[in-house]
Short mmCIF file of C-alpha atoms and ligand atoms in Angstrom, two decimals:
data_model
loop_
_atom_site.label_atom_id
_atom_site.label_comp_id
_atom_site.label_asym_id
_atom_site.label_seq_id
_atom_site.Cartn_x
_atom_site.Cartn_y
_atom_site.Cartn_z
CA UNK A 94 37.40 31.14 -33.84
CA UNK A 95 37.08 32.37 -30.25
CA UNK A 96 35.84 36.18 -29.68
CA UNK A 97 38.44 37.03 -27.51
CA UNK A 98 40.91 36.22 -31.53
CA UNK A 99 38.11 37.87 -33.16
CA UNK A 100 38.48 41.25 -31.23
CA UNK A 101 42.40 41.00 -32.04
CA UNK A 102 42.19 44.36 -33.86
CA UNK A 103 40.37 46.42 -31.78
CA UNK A 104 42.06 48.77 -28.86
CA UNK A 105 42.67 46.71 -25.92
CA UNK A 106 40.30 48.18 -23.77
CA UNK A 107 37.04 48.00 -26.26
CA UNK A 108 38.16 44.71 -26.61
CA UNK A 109 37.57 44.13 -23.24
CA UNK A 110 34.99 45.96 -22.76
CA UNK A 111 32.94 43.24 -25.39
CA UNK A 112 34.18 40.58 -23.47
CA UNK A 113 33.06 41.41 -20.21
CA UNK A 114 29.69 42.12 -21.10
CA UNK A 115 30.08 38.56 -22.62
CA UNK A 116 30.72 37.63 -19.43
CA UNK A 117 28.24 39.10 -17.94
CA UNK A 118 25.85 37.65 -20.67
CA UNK A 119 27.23 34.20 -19.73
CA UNK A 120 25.82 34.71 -15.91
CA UNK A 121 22.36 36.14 -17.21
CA UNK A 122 22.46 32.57 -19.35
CA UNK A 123 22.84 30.90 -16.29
CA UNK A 124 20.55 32.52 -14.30
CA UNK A 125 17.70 31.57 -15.90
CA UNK A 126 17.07 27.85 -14.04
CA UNK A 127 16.96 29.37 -10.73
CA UNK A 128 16.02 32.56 -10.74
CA UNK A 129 11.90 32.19 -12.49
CA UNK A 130 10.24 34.08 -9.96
CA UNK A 131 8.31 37.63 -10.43
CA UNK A 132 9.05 40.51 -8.01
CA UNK A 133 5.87 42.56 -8.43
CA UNK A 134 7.57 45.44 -8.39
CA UNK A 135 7.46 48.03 -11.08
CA UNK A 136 10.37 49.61 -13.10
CA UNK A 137 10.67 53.51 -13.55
CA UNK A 138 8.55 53.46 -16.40
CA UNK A 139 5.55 51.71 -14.19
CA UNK A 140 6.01 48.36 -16.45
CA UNK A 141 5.71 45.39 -13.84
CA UNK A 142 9.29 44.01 -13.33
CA UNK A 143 10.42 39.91 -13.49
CA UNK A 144 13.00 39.18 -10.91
CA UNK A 145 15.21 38.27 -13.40
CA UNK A 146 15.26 41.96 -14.97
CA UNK A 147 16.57 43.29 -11.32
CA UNK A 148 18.99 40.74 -11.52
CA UNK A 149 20.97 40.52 -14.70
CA UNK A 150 20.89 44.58 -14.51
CA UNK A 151 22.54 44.68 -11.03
CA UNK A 152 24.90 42.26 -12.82
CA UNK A 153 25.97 44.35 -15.65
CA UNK A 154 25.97 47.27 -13.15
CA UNK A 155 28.43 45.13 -10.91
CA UNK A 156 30.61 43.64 -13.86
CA UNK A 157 30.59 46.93 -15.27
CA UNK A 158 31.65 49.43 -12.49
CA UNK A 159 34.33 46.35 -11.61
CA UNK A 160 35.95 46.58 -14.74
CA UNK A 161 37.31 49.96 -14.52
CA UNK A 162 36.08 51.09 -17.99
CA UNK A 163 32.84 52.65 -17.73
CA UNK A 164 32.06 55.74 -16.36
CA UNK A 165 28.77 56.74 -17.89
CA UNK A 166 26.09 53.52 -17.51
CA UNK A 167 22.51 54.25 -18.54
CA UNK A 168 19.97 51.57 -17.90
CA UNK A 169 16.00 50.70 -18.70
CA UNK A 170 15.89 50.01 -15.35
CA UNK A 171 17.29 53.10 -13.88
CA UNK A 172 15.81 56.33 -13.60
CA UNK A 173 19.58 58.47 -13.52
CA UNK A 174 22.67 58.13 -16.18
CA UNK A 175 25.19 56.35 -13.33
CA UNK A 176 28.58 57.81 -12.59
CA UNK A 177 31.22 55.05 -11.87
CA UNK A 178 34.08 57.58 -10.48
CA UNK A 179 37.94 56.73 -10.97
CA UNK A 180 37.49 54.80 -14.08
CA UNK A 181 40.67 54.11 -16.00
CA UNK A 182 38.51 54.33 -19.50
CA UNK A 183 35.79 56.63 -20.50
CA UNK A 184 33.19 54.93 -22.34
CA UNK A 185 29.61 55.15 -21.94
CA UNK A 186 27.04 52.29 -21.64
CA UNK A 187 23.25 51.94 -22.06
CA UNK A 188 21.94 48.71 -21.03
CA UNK A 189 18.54 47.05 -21.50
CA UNK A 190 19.59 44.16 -19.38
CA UNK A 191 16.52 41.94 -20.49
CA UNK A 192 14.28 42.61 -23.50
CA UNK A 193 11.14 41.26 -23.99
CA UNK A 194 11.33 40.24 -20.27
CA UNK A 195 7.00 39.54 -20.29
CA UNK A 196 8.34 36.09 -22.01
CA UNK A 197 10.27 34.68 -19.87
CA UNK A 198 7.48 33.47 -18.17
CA UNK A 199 6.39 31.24 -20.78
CA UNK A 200 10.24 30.48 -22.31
CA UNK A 201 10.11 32.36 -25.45
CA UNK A 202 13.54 33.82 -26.55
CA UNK A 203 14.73 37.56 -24.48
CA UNK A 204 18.03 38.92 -24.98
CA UNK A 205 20.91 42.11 -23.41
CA UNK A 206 20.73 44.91 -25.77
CA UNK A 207 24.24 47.24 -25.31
CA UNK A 208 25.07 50.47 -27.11
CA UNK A 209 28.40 52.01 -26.42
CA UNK A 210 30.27 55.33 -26.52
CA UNK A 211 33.12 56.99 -26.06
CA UNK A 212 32.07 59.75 -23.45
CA UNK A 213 28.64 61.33 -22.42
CA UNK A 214 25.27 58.49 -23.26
CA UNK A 215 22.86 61.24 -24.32
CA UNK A 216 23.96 62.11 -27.73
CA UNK A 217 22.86 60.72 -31.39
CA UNK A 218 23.33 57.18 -31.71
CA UNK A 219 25.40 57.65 -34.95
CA UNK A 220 28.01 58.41 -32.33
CA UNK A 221 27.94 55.38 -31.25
CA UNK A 222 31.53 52.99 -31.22
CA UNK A 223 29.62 49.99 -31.25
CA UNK A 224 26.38 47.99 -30.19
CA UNK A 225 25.88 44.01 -29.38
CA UNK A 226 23.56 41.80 -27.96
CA UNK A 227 23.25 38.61 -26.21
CA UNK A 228 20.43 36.37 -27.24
CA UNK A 229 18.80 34.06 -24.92
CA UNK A 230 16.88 31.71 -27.14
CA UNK A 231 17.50 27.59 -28.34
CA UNK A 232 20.69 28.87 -28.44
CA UNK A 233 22.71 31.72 -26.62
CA UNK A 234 24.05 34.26 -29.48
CA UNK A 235 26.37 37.10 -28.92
CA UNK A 236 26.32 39.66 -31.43
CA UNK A 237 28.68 42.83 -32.08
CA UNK A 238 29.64 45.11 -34.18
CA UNK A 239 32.39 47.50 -33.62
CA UNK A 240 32.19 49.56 -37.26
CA UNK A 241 33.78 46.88 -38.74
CA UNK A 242 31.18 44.45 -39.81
CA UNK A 243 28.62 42.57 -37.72
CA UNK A 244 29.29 39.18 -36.54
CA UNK A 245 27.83 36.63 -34.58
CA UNK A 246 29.65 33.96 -31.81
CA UNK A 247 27.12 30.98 -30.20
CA UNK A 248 27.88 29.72 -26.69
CA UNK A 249 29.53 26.02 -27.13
CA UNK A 250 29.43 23.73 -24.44
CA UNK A 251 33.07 25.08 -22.90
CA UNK A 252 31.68 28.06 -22.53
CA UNK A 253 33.12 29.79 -25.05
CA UNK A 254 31.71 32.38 -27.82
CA UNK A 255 32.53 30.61 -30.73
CA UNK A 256 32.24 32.21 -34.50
CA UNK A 257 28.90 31.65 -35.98
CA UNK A 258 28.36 34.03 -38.82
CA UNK A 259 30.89 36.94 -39.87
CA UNK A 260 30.26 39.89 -41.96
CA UNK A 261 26.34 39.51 -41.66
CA UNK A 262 24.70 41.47 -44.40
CA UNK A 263 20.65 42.00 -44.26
CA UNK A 264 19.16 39.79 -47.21
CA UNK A 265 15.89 40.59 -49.24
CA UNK A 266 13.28 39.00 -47.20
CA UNK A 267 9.19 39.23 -47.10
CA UNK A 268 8.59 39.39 -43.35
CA UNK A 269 6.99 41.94 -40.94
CA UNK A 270 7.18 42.34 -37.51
CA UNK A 271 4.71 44.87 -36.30
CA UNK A 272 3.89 45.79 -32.93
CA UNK A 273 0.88 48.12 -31.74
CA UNK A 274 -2.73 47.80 -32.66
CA UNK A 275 -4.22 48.01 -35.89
CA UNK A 276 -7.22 49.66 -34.89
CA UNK A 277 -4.97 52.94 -33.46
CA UNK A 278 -2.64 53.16 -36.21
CA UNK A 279 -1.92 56.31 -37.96
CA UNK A 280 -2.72 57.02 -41.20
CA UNK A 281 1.20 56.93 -43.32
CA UNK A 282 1.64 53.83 -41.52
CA UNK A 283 -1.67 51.89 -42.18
CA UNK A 284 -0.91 52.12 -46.21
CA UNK A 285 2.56 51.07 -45.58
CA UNK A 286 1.26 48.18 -43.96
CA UNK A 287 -1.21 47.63 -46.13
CA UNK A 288 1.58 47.84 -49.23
CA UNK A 289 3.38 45.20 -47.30
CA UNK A 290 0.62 42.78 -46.81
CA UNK A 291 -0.03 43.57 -50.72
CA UNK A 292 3.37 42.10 -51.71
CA UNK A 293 2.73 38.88 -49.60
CA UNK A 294 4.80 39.89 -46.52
CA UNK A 295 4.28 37.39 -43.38
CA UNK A 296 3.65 38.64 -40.23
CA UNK A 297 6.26 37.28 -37.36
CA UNK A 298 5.75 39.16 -33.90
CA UNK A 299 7.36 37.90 -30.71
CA UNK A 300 6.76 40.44 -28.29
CA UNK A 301 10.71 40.05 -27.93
CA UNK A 302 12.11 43.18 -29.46
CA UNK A 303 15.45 41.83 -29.80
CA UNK A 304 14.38 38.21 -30.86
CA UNK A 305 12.24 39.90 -33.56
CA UNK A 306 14.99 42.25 -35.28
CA UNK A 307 17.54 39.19 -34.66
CA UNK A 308 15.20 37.35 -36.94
CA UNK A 309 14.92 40.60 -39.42
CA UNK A 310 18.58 40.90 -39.57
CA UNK A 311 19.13 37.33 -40.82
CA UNK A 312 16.12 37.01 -43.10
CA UNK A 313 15.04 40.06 -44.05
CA UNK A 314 11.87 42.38 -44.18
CA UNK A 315 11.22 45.14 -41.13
CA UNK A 316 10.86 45.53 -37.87
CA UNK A 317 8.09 48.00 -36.64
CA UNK A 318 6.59 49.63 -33.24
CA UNK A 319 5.21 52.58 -34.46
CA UNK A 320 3.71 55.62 -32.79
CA UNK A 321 0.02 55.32 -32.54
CA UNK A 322 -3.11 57.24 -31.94
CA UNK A 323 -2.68 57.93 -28.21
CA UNK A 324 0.69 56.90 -28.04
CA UNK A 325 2.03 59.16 -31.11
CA UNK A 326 5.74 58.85 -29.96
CA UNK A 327 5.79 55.37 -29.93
CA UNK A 328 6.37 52.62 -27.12
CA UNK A 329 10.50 51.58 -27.29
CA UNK A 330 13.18 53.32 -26.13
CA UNK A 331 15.90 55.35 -28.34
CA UNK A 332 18.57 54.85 -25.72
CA UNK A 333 18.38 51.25 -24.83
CA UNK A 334 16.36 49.87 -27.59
CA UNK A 335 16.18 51.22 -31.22
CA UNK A 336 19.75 53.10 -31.35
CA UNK A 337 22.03 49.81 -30.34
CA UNK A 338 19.88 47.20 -32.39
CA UNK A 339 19.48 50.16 -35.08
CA UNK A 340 23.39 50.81 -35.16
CA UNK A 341 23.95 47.16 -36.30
CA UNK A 342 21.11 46.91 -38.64
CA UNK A 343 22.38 49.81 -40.40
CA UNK A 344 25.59 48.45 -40.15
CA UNK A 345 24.82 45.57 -41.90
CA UNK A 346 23.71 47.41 -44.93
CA UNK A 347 20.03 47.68 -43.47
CA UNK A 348 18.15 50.93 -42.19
CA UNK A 349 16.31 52.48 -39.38
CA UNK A 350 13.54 55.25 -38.94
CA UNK A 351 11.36 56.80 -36.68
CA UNK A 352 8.96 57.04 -40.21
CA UNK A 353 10.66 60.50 -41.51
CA UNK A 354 14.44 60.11 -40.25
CA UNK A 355 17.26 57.45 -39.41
CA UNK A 356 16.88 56.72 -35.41
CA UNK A 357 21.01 57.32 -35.00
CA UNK A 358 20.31 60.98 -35.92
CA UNK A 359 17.76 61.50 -33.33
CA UNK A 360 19.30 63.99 -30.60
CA UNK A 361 17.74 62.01 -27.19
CA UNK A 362 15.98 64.40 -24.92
CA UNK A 363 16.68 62.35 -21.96
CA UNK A 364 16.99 58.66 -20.93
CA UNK A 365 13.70 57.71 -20.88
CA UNK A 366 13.33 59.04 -24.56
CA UNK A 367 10.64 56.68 -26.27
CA UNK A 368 10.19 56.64 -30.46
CA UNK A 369 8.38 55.45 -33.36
CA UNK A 370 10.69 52.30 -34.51
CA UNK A 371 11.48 51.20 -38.37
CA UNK A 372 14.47 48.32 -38.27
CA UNK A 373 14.99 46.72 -41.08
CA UNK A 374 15.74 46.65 -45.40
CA UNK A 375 16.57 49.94 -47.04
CA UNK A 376 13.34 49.17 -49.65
CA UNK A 377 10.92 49.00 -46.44
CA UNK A 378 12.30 52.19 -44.88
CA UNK A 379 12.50 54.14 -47.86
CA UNK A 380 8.91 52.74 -48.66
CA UNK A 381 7.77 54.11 -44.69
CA UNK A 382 8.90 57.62 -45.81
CA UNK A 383 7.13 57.91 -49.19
CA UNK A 384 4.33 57.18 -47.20
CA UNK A 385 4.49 59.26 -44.72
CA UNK A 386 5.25 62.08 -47.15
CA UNK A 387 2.26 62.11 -48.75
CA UNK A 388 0.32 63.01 -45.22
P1 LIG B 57 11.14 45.15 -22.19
O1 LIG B 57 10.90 43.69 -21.91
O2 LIG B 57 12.60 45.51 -22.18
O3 LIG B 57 10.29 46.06 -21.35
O4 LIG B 57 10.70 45.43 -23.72
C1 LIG B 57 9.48 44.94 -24.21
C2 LIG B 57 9.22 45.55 -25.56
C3 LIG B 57 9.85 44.85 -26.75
O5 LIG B 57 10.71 43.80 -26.45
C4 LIG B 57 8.68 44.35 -27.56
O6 LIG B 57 8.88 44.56 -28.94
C5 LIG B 57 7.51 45.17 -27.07
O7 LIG B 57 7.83 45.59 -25.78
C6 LIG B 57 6.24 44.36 -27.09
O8 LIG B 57 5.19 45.18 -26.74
P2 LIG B 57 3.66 44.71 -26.82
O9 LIG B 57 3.45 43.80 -25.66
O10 LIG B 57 2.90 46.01 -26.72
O11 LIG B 57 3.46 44.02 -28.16
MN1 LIG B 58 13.22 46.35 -23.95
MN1 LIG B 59 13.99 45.38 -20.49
#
């Protein structure tokens, strides 16, 4: 099945709202042949930028604004929420147009994380209509989730997203995926850690955010980037990292935290909001918060 059928009972314009950032996704897919080169430039949050992040956000911000249906866009790449005036819909986007961009340089799998809303960006993610993401990797993966289940559509050789996996449920599942340095970690999450080395969890870290929790969402086990000493409120982003990818974790029966409370009931204090990150099975995240209640 097609995900143009797949959408079938959605409102018309969410439904096309998922398919063009599909689009869009299908472009960034393409892009990657000719466009390997690094710009040197940094992004608002001083993080050196790849060429290819510029790109596939101005193309989101172009496919976007043309489509009529956005009028709120927030972006990692962008310092302001923008305003696309006249649109015929109201629905808000945040856009991390390429996660885990440092990889690209040495062709490990980077992906489009999306969240969207009805209205204003800069509320709870719990408010959010739905999330997806387009997976760069072996193969190209589109993944969405509209509050009805969370399914998953591969690129075939037409071009087409094609039904891979429907109704995706998190499994049981003994891996770990933790970011930051041991050495700096605080002291809740260091026995957590250690309780999941104790049960014989394996340790697989990209660097790719949204490779890592793709991988968490289909076997199991937790994602992690916690806050650290120095860095107590974490490295990712609420707004265009842990909310979308958290929203469709949760939806598929999984859980999210910042180590005391879900992510989709933090209020953001801004775009450039960054948190502690849990992703992953309810037994991990309830395990992060009996930890952290004994501090
Ligand atoms: P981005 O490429 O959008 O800036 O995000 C990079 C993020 C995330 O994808 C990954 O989990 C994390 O940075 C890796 O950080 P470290 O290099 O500190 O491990
Ligand atoms: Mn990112
Ligand atoms: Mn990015």
């Amino acid at each position: 099945m097609k995900l143009q059928e797949h959408l079938a009972g959605h409102e018309p314009e969410l439904r096309d709202l998922v398919l063009k950032i599909g689009e869009s996704g299908k472009k960034i897919h393409r892009g990657f042949a000719s466009r390997q080169s690094v710009s040197n430039t940094q992004n608002v949050y001083g993080e050196t930028q790849m060429a290819l992040d510029k790109w596939a956000d101005q193309v989101l911000i172009d496919d976007l604004r043309a489509s009529g249906l956005v009028r709120h866009l927030a972006s990692e790449e962008q310092p302001d929420v923008l305003e696309f005036e006249g649109a015929k819909a109201d629905y808000g986007i945040t856009q991390d147009p390429l996660d885990g961009s440092s990889l690209i340089g040495v062709n490990l799998a980077v992906g489009t994380i999306i969240g969207i809303f009805k209205g204003s960006v800069l509320v709870p993610g719990r408010e959010m209509v739905g999330a997806m993401y387009i997976l760069y990797g072996p193969l190209t993966t589109l993944t969405y989730c509209l509050r009805k289940g969370v399914h998953e559509f591969v690129l075939d050789d037409n071009g087409d997203y094609v039904l891979q996996k429907e109704n995706i449920r998190i499994p049981d599942g003994k891996i770990f995926a933790p970011g930051a340095l041991r050495k700096n970690y605080l002291f809740g999450h260091m026995k957590w850690i250690e309780a999941l080395e104790a049960e014989g969890y394996k340790i697989r870290f990209s660097g790719s955010f949204v490779a890592d929790v793709h991988q968490i969402l289909h076997k199991g086990g937790v994602f992690t980037y916690p806050g650290y000493v120095g860095k107590e409120g974490g490295k990712l982003r609420l707004l265009f990292e842990g909310n979308p990818m958290g929203f469709i974790v949760e939806q598929a029966g999984g859980a999210t935290s910042d180590g005391r409370m879900s992510l989709l009931d933090i209020e953001p204090d801004g775009v450039a909001h960054r948190v502690p990150i849990y992703v992953g099975g309810k037994k991990e995240i309830d395990l992060i918060h009996k930890f952290n209640s004994e501090v």
